[in-house]
Amino acid sequence: MSVNQTEYLNDYKRQLDTNVIKAIEELQAPESLKEAMKYSLTAGGKRIRPLFLFAAIHAYGKDPQVGMATACALEMIHTYSLIHDDLPSMDDDDLRRGRPTNHKVFGEALAILAGDGLLTYSFELIANDARLTDSDKIWLIQLLAKNAGPEGMVGGQVADIEAENKEPTIQELEFIHQHKTGKLLSFSVLAGAKIGGANEAELEMFAEFSHHLGLAFQISDDILDVIGDENIIGKPVGSDDGKSKSTYPALLTLDGAKKQLAYHIDKAKKALNQTKQNPALLLELTDLIAVRDS
Amino acid sequence: MSVNQTEYLNDYKRQLDTNVIKAIEELQAPESLKEAMKYSLTAGGKRIRPLFLFAAIHAYGKDPQVGMATACALEMIHTYSLIHDDLPSMDDDDLRRGRPTNHKVFGEALAILAGDGLLTYSFELIANDARLTDSDKIWLIQLLAKNAGPEGMVGGQVADIEAENKEPTIQELEFIHQHKTGKLLSFSVLAGAKIGGANEAELEMFAEFSHHLGLAFQISDDILDVIGDENIIGKPVGSDDGKSKSTYPALLTLDGAKKQLAYHIDKAKKALNQTKQNPALLLELTDLIAVRDS
């Protein structure tokens, strides 16, 4: 990535960091709840989803600032899903990005409620956004709820739990990942394109792009889990494997998984290159997924 | 209540029962998740919140059908809150309305996800509603998220947990109830009035009405918990008391709580009687709160 592009994205990441915490601090809510919500929002996430949203708005030559509230909502929903996934009855994780998980610090009850609060507040943030039209807000809320709810992320998490201690097929594994991580990533791209002003045909192209992007993201995550350095990714290497969760390297070998990753990155870029807009930042972010080290 | 009014409300209750389940069955989601969501939605709830919503629309002479999607969303959010409140790390309840709680049947992980799914889907239902204007939908989503989220119901549940094993003042108890149950009940009334076409002044009157209604509802709940019949309310009588949760009868004596209930019912009706609309059904429902036996 060019120095300018890196600087540009870092600037938006910093603005997101500031705004998402400001949104929590403005709440008239019990301090303990706000602390629990902020704790996980400041856990050093890479803000991949907000960055894809900003990059898609940028592709249309619009000011990415217009997407700030939606980006904060997106990061809140992502964060709620991590808090709930880490719970003892789910993945039972003690560490996330090298820090104790939310329930380890605040207890299970407050962790569940912090997740519930982040999820609920995210819809309020979009509904309250004075920079978007009512029509765009409804479009965004429809897609966000669909992609984060029973037909999306929540459904994927259920499928993931049900696949434990089984050996899913590659199709079943793709279903899990398309829902558990793909749908929210897809929302990032489509929301940015919609806010940028994309028409139906362009939204379809972005849907194709984000389909492959989501799979690439999950495969690179699985590969990282096999070859990554525990200090970098902040959780025990191979921890998913230890709980008999199927991964791409386990199903396809490490080499096969790398080939699959390259395939989806290539497909994603081909879709992107059909656009008449400026896909530079989106292409750069896509390359980051292919070579990420955490 | 007159026979006609009872029949009218029962008819809407039946329509709600049908529509809320239909909404789940339409989902392209894992069957286990849909079963868990339906289980708690069909647990024999009295549908108090949807009925207040329908009654408020009726006050404006409009067809209550127009509020069906919002009523389903409301019942889903209420149901999600019960599922999460019953979890072992929260109130740890094994029974709800005489049936095993959601996590007792489906396990904790699926119970948490069923709650997450209901919460998320509720916003999609409103956003997708073809019978409301975009402007009304945004208004409804703003208020629902605010009243169900950190500044509303979720905040109230946090305050409730923090008050355990302490002796809260009557003010602290009112804060808990206004947030934990009052805010969602308030949404029912205000959403119905808004859908009916209420102006700002009328919405303020309905806010005053629902403030007292919410407190009356909680006080009657606490009274019922002391004097109720276990078979009727479906949970062990005095179960809240056993966990050192403060209740109105505990703080004010049973007699004092009954007086407080009568006070709030009276205030609620006085607010209602200011309206130029037809408050008959709302008045009848308010009386039901005062004398309910479950």
XYZ file of C-alpha atoms in Angstrom:
588
model
C 0.000 0.000 0.000
C 1.262 3.457 -0.794
C 2.270 5.700 2.086
C -0.633 8.039 1.262
C -3.214 5.275 1.257
C -1.913 3.853 4.530
C -1.992 7.300 6.086
C -5.492 7.924 4.747
C -6.877 4.673 6.175
C -5.034 5.141 9.472
C -6.592 8.553 9.779
C -10.076 7.054 9.394
C -9.250 4.270 11.803
C -8.286 6.885 14.405
C -11.503 8.820 13.786
C -13.495 5.610 14.194
C -11.641 4.839 17.440
C -12.563 8.266 18.786
C -16.162 8.312 17.608
C -17.113 4.836 18.766
C -15.984 5.629 22.322
C -17.623 9.042 22.247
C -20.889 7.346 21.327
C -20.669 5.180 24.442
C -19.693 8.045 26.716
C -22.731 10.039 25.641
C -25.073 7.349 26.968
C -27.148 7.982 30.095
C -26.548 4.452 31.361
C -25.010 2.679 34.362
C -21.248 3.333 34.440
C -20.414 -0.355 34.809
C -22.297 -1.122 31.595
C -20.523 1.663 29.732
C -17.165 0.417 31.029
C -17.891 -3.125 29.858
C -18.974 -1.872 26.420
C -15.899 0.364 26.076
C -13.516 -2.357 27.268
C -14.221 -4.580 24.290
C -14.512 -1.684 21.843
C -10.961 -0.608 22.729
C -9.439 -4.079 22.599
C -7.134 -3.192 19.714
C -9.321 -4.327 16.821
C -8.069 -3.640 13.324
C -11.403 -2.007 12.360
C -11.387 -4.010 9.109
C -15.143 -3.642 8.629
C -15.286 0.137 9.108
C -12.262 0.502 6.815
C -13.999 -1.428 4.027
C -17.037 0.787 4.525
C -14.947 3.976 4.310
C -13.055 2.624 1.281
C -16.314 1.873 -0.559
C -17.601 5.411 0.063
C -14.238 6.733 -1.094
C -14.579 4.723 -4.319
C -17.545 6.953 -5.151
C -15.596 10.132 -4.506
C -17.686 10.970 -1.429
C -16.393 11.995 1.992
C -16.089 8.781 4.086
C -17.118 10.876 7.120
C -20.712 10.453 5.946
C -20.450 6.790 6.934
C -19.080 7.397 10.443
C -22.244 6.510 12.400
C -22.808 3.384 10.306
C -19.151 2.424 10.795
C -19.506 2.809 14.566
C -22.687 0.674 14.467
C -20.864 -1.978 12.471
C -17.951 -2.110 14.881
C -20.386 -2.330 17.818
C -22.179 -5.304 16.272
C -18.875 -7.004 15.513
C -17.754 -6.388 19.103
C -21.012 -7.688 20.616
C -20.584 -10.896 18.604
C -17.060 -11.385 19.963
C -18.225 -10.819 23.567
C -21.044 -13.368 23.232
C -18.883 -15.874 21.278
C -16.259 -15.818 24.035
C -18.761 -16.718 26.799
C -18.234 -19.945 28.772
C -21.315 -21.564 27.173
C -20.021 -20.707 23.694
C -16.292 -20.837 22.849
C -15.247 -20.370 26.482
C -12.256 -18.164 25.678
C -10.259 -16.460 28.425
C -8.191 -14.292 26.116
C -8.967 -12.102 23.128
C -6.183 -10.162 21.422
C -3.937 -10.890 24.407
C -6.323 -9.391 26.981
C -8.806 -11.131 29.288
C -12.188 -11.536 27.591
C -15.114 -9.366 28.659
C -16.736 -11.907 30.998
C -13.380 -12.591 32.657
C -13.195 -8.927 33.672
C -16.853 -7.977 34.209
C -18.533 -11.332 34.878
C -20.889 -13.238 32.617
C -24.063 -11.252 33.354
C -22.538 -7.887 32.514
C -20.775 -9.351 29.456
C -24.081 -10.636 28.070
C -25.731 -7.267 28.762
C -22.822 -5.305 27.269
C -23.305 -7.364 24.104
C -27.073 -6.800 24.142
C -26.485 -3.088 24.680
C -24.010 -2.762 21.805
C -26.336 -4.623 19.445
C -29.353 -2.491 20.336
C -27.470 0.801 20.331
C -26.037 0.123 16.870
C -29.508 0.426 15.311
C -30.147 3.636 17.218
C -26.916 5.152 15.891
C -27.969 4.592 12.288
C -31.561 5.709 12.912
C -30.285 8.922 14.569
C -27.779 9.794 11.843
C -28.639 13.270 10.569
C -26.333 12.948 7.526
C -28.292 10.159 5.832
C -31.743 10.224 4.241
C -34.562 8.245 5.890
C -34.645 6.006 2.830
C -30.922 5.180 3.089
C -31.223 4.619 6.846
C -34.038 2.106 6.339
C -32.022 0.334 3.636
C -29.001 0.110 5.961
C -31.030 -1.100 8.949
C -32.764 -3.765 6.835
C -29.468 -5.137 5.536
C -27.626 -4.860 8.845
C -30.375 -6.678 10.744
C -30.662 -9.361 8.061
C -26.906 -9.925 7.872
C -26.335 -9.822 11.629
C -29.469 -11.763 12.637
C -30.853 -15.309 12.346
C -30.322 -15.388 8.551
C -26.795 -14.059 8.944
C -24.235 -13.915 11.723
C -26.401 -15.383 14.508
C -27.405 -18.263 12.214
C -23.747 -18.855 11.363
C -22.803 -19.020 15.009
C -25.553 -21.602 15.619
C -24.287 -23.682 12.657
C -20.742 -23.382 14.016
C -21.759 -24.668 17.444
C -23.668 -27.544 15.866
C -20.629 -28.500 13.763
C -18.433 -28.944 16.824
C -17.162 -32.451 17.364
C -18.417 -33.344 13.893
C -16.452 -33.265 10.663
C -18.296 -30.842 8.391
C -17.913 -30.959 4.638
C -16.270 -28.056 2.838
C -19.785 -26.880 1.860
C -20.905 -26.866 5.480
C -17.752 -25.029 6.462
C -18.422 -22.399 3.798
C -21.993 -21.984 5.045
C -20.708 -21.355 8.559
C -18.152 -18.800 7.487
C -20.320 -17.043 4.942
C -22.809 -16.449 7.736
C -20.617 -16.088 10.786
C -18.111 -13.626 9.324
C -18.974 -13.129 5.657
C -22.350 -11.458 6.075
C -21.114 -8.640 8.294
C -18.086 -8.028 6.071
C -20.454 -7.982 3.133
C -22.589 -5.368 4.889
C -19.485 -3.175 5.317
C -18.844 -3.069 1.594
C -22.481 -2.783 0.498
C -23.285 -0.119 3.091
C -20.327 1.962 1.923
C -21.339 1.566 -1.716
C -24.963 2.495 -0.931
C -23.908 5.559 1.073
C -21.583 6.430 -1.814
C -24.537 6.281 -4.196
C -24.219 2.866 -5.910
C -27.032 1.691 -8.194
C -28.521 -1.838 -8.206
C -26.056 -3.270 -10.751
C -23.091 -1.919 -8.832
C -24.464 -3.283 -5.536
C -24.635 -6.718 -7.194
C -21.012 -6.444 -8.224
C -20.071 -5.448 -4.679
C -22.067 -8.412 -3.357
C -19.990 -10.729 -5.583
C -16.803 -9.025 -4.389
C -17.713 -9.293 -0.731
C -18.760 -12.935 -1.058
C -15.212 -13.885 -2.050
C -13.727 -11.376 0.363
C -15.548 -13.013 3.269
C -14.327 -16.472 2.406
C -10.761 -15.204 1.865
C -10.921 -13.495 5.243
C -11.921 -16.688 7.028
C -9.395 -18.882 5.211
C -6.581 -16.462 6.040
C -7.798 -16.542 9.647
C -7.606 -20.336 9.701
C -4.145 -20.342 8.080
C -2.953 -17.771 10.591
C -4.206 -19.988 13.368
C -1.923 -22.790 12.144
C 1.192 -20.821 11.280
C 0.728 -17.609 13.289
C 2.777 -16.468 16.227
C 0.850 -16.601 19.496
C 2.207 -13.224 20.543
C 0.968 -11.569 17.395
C -2.550 -12.954 17.219
C -3.105 -12.911 20.974
C -4.712 -16.295 21.396
C -3.140 -19.756 21.723
C -2.123 -21.012 18.263
C -4.248 -23.951 17.197
C -6.868 -23.179 19.829
C -9.731 -23.776 17.390
C -8.239 -27.124 16.414
C -8.061 -28.128 20.065
C -11.841 -27.866 20.280
C -12.328 -30.045 17.161
C -13.564 -27.113 15.127
C -12.978 -27.734 11.500
C -10.740 -25.353 9.637
C -9.698 -24.994 6.016
C -6.144 -26.282 6.624
C -7.599 -29.310 8.440
C -9.947 -30.056 5.544
C -7.707 -29.091 2.608
C -4.150 -29.244 4.038
C -2.264 -26.019 4.634
C -1.188 -25.881 1.015
C -4.710 -26.487 -0.257
C -6.020 -23.728 2.027
C -3.450 -21.286 0.667
C -4.527 -22.090 -2.880
C -8.171 -21.564 -1.913
C -7.257 -18.219 -0.364
C -5.478 -17.122 -3.548
C -8.503 -18.224 -5.600
C -10.969 -16.105 -3.609
C -8.669 -13.078 -3.517
C -8.388 -13.302 -7.296
C -12.165 -13.624 -7.749
C -12.767 -10.713 -5.384
C -10.392 -8.464 -7.327
C -11.909 -9.464 -10.671
C -15.338 -8.451 -9.402
C -13.966 -5.146 -8.134
C -12.272 -4.346 -11.412
C -15.664 -4.268 -13.153
C -16.601 -1.080 -11.339
C -16.455 2.300 -13.035
C -15.633 3.845 -9.669
C -12.180 4.102 -8.102
C -11.481 0.782 -6.378
C -7.902 1.603 -5.300
C -8.468 1.573 -1.529
C -10.699 -1.507 -1.710
C -8.037 -3.375 -3.697
C -5.387 -2.407 -1.191
C -7.515 -3.595 1.753
C -8.173 -6.852 -0.094
C -4.439 -7.412 -0.471
C -4.030 -6.814 3.256
C -6.440 -9.718 3.901
C -4.289 -11.999 1.732
C -1.058 -11.274 3.567
C -2.199 -10.297 7.062
C -0.194 -11.456 10.047
C -2.809 -10.873 12.740
C -64.370 -4.889 30.349
C -67.313 -5.159 28.011
C -67.786 -8.396 26.104
C -67.151 -6.563 22.840
C -63.924 -5.022 24.045
C -62.679 -8.327 25.413
C -63.522 -10.023 22.137
C -61.857 -7.248 20.180
C -58.626 -7.476 22.153
C -58.660 -11.281 22.123
C -58.970 -11.175 18.376
C -55.873 -8.997 18.110
C -54.025 -11.201 20.575
C -54.758 -14.213 18.352
C -53.590 -12.339 15.263
C -50.389 -11.398 17.070
C -49.864 -15.024 18.123
C -50.183 -16.137 14.512
C -48.086 -13.396 12.964
C -45.184 -13.566 15.371
C -44.737 -17.290 14.685
C -45.184 -16.820 10.948
C -42.386 -14.255 11.039
C -40.056 -16.849 12.570
C -41.080 -19.614 10.206
C -40.271 -17.430 7.215
C -36.636 -17.179 8.265
C -33.930 -18.983 6.273
C -32.091 -19.970 9.436
C -30.983 -23.132 11.263
C -34.052 -25.075 12.438
C -32.728 -25.406 15.990
C -32.471 -21.621 16.245
C -36.001 -21.146 14.938
C -37.294 -23.747 17.395
C -35.602 -21.994 20.300
C -37.008 -18.621 19.208
C -40.524 -20.041 18.768
C -40.426 -21.922 22.075
C -40.239 -18.741 24.123
C -42.553 -16.782 21.819
C -45.285 -19.376 22.419
C -44.823 -19.609 26.161
C -48.289 -18.263 26.876
C -47.486 -14.608 27.272
C -50.388 -12.240 27.791
C -49.155 -9.966 24.963
C -49.740 -6.936 27.180
C -47.342 -4.761 25.164
C -48.832 -5.520 21.732
C -52.325 -5.008 23.174
C -51.409 -1.550 24.459
C -49.982 -0.766 21.033
C -53.149 -1.913 19.266
C -55.332 -0.050 21.779
C -53.419 3.194 21.181
C -53.851 2.893 17.407
C -57.543 2.144 18.006
C -57.825 5.345 20.058
C -57.055 7.250 16.854
C -59.729 5.393 14.908
C -57.154 3.635 12.752
C -56.992 -0.084 11.944
C -54.713 -1.704 14.564
C -53.498 -4.092 11.820
C -51.187 -1.284 10.686
C -49.166 -1.864 13.845
C -48.840 -5.649 13.458
C -45.152 -5.732 12.456
C -44.223 -3.302 15.227
C -46.269 -5.378 17.700
C -44.395 -8.532 16.646
C -41.074 -6.696 17.014
C -42.095 -5.528 20.477
C -43.062 -9.024 21.598
C -39.778 -10.388 20.233
C -37.742 -7.853 22.206
C -39.741 -8.581 25.350
C -39.190 -12.316 24.805
C -35.434 -11.932 24.186
C -35.169 -10.027 27.470
C -36.910 -12.857 29.346
C -34.620 -15.491 27.783
C -31.469 -13.575 28.725
C -32.789 -12.635 32.205
C -33.461 -16.298 32.989
C -29.878 -17.403 32.188
C -27.809 -19.026 34.961
C -25.485 -15.997 35.158
C -28.487 -13.668 35.547
C -31.603 -14.691 37.525
C -30.893 -18.422 37.064
C -34.538 -19.378 36.657
C -35.553 -22.909 35.706
C -39.212 -22.131 35.132
C -41.089 -19.383 33.307
C -44.875 -19.460 33.117
C -44.813 -23.044 34.348
C -42.526 -24.326 31.585
C -38.782 -24.958 31.631
C -36.862 -21.811 30.650
C -35.233 -21.588 27.224
C -31.722 -22.548 28.324
C -33.093 -25.546 30.255
C -34.508 -26.918 26.998
C -32.009 -25.739 24.371
C -28.842 -25.152 26.395
C -27.236 -21.852 27.293
C -25.483 -21.191 23.987
C -28.627 -21.554 21.887
C -30.664 -19.580 24.435
C -28.246 -16.646 24.221
C -28.310 -16.827 20.412
C -32.112 -17.137 20.278
C -32.244 -13.916 22.308
C -29.706 -12.212 20.048
C -31.667 -13.372 17.015
C -35.008 -12.081 18.324
C -33.491 -8.716 19.205
C -31.854 -8.276 15.804
C -34.831 -9.533 13.822
C -37.189 -7.137 15.578
C -35.504 -4.147 13.943
C -35.662 -5.843 10.554
C -39.413 -6.387 10.942
C -40.042 -2.687 11.472
C -37.623 -1.638 8.732
C -39.322 -4.038 6.280
C -42.884 -2.963 7.096
C -44.490 -1.801 3.860
C -47.472 -0.216 5.660
C -45.479 2.497 7.441
C -43.696 5.526 6.007
C -39.888 5.645 6.162
C -40.187 8.602 8.511
C -42.436 6.676 10.950
C -40.176 3.619 10.748
C -37.122 5.677 11.683
C -39.056 7.263 14.574
C -40.104 3.814 15.825
C -36.620 2.305 15.505
C -35.055 5.274 17.308
C -37.438 4.980 20.239
C -37.394 1.184 20.376
C -33.582 1.037 20.383
C -33.351 3.803 22.985
C -35.960 2.238 25.263
C -34.654 -1.327 24.890
C -30.930 -0.496 24.954
C -28.342 0.819 27.435
C -30.486 3.866 28.314
C -33.556 1.692 28.742
C -34.212 -1.975 29.420
C -30.599 -3.195 29.272
C -29.550 -0.399 31.637
C -32.390 -1.353 33.987
C -31.287 -4.974 34.054
C -27.732 -3.877 34.923
C -29.063 -1.684 37.741
C -31.207 -4.597 38.941
C -28.223 -6.948 39.096
C -26.168 -4.339 40.942
C -28.966 -3.860 43.477
C -28.971 -7.540 44.449
C -27.997 -8.205 48.037
C -28.269 -4.501 48.751
C -31.259 -2.629 50.077
C -32.136 -0.058 47.429
C -34.127 3.040 48.262
C -37.573 3.510 46.752
C -35.969 5.899 44.237
C -33.444 3.277 43.159
C -36.200 0.703 42.885
C -38.210 3.060 40.675
C -35.160 3.660 38.465
C -34.770 -0.094 37.988
C -38.395 -0.670 37.108
C -38.827 2.396 34.957
C -35.942 1.109 32.869
C -36.309 -2.661 33.103
C -40.021 -2.863 32.338
C -41.358 0.688 32.059
C -39.437 1.769 28.974
C -40.675 -1.055 26.780
C -44.250 -0.645 27.988
C -43.912 3.047 27.278
C -42.735 2.251 23.751
C -45.889 0.158 23.227
C -48.158 3.081 23.977
C -46.110 5.741 22.199
C -45.564 3.582 19.113
C -49.303 2.947 18.852
C -50.081 6.648 19.264
C -47.464 7.604 16.663
C -48.760 5.028 14.178
C -52.261 6.328 14.914
C -51.113 9.835 14.028
C -50.526 11.546 17.401
C -48.940 14.994 17.453
C -46.162 16.106 19.816
C -48.506 17.310 22.585
C -50.454 14.062 22.513
C -47.248 12.023 22.590
C -46.246 13.915 25.745
C -49.565 13.050 27.347
C -49.076 9.390 26.416
C -45.545 9.526 27.870
C -47.036 10.723 31.176
C -49.669 7.971 31.005
C -47.124 5.240 30.271
C -44.772 6.439 33.007
C -47.428 5.694 35.635
C -48.588 2.602 33.792
C -45.086 1.119 33.923
C -44.752 1.668 37.650
C -48.254 0.291 38.275
C -47.383 -2.765 36.226
C -44.269 -3.498 38.255
C -45.941 -2.880 41.612
C -48.794 -5.229 40.715
C -46.159 -7.774 39.654
C -44.454 -7.500 43.036
C -47.793 -7.752 44.884
C -48.703 -10.795 42.840
C -45.408 -12.352 43.757
C -46.339 -12.093 47.437
C -50.020 -13.050 47.331
C -50.255 -14.912 43.991
C -50.966 -18.562 43.524
C -47.949 -20.478 42.267
C -50.081 -22.406 39.798
C -51.410 -19.225 38.260
C -48.216 -17.244 37.814
C -46.065 -20.276 37.014
C -43.055 -19.499 39.144
C -42.425 -20.187 42.811
C -44.196 -17.521 44.867
C -41.736 -15.256 46.626
C -38.890 -16.354 44.326
C -37.616 -12.800 43.870
C -37.599 -12.278 47.593
C -35.514 -15.421 48.031
C -32.718 -13.815 46.031
C -32.797 -10.667 48.175
C -34.250 -8.583 45.390
C -36.101 -5.667 46.755
C -39.775 -5.394 45.972
C -42.429 -2.801 46.692
C -44.147 -4.887 49.382
C -40.774 -5.429 51.060
C -40.031 -1.702 51.039
C -43.536 -0.339 51.687
C -45.427 -3.276 53.270
C -48.109 -5.030 51.235
C -50.636 -2.409 52.166
C -48.338 0.439 51.221
C -47.627 -1.218 47.869
C -51.337 -1.524 47.159
C -51.800 2.164 47.897
C -48.898 3.014 45.599
C -50.455 0.871 42.870
C -53.786 2.681 43.194
C -51.977 6.033 43.079
C -50.230 5.249 39.790
C -53.352 3.738 38.205
C -55.211 6.934 39.096
C -52.459 9.166 37.679
C -52.306 7.071 34.504
C -56.049 7.392 33.936
C -56.001 11.142 34.608
C -53.349 11.560 31.931
C -55.377 9.447 29.517
C -58.533 11.392 30.083
C -56.862 14.511 28.702
C -56.825 13.058 25.221
C -59.338 14.105 22.584
C -59.135 10.598 21.128
C -61.091 7.566 22.274
C -59.221 6.077 25.239
C -61.765 3.332 26.035
C -59.553 0.331 25.253
C -56.518 1.894 26.910
C -58.542 2.563 30.068
C -59.794 -1.017 30.093
C -56.273 -2.425 29.708
C -55.089 -0.145 32.509
C -57.779 -1.539 34.792
C -56.627 -5.046 33.921
C -53.146 -4.143 35.218
C -54.645 -3.054 38.515
C -56.517 -6.291 39.136
C -54.516 -8.905 37.230
C -54.048 -12.326 38.733
C -51.091 -13.476 36.611
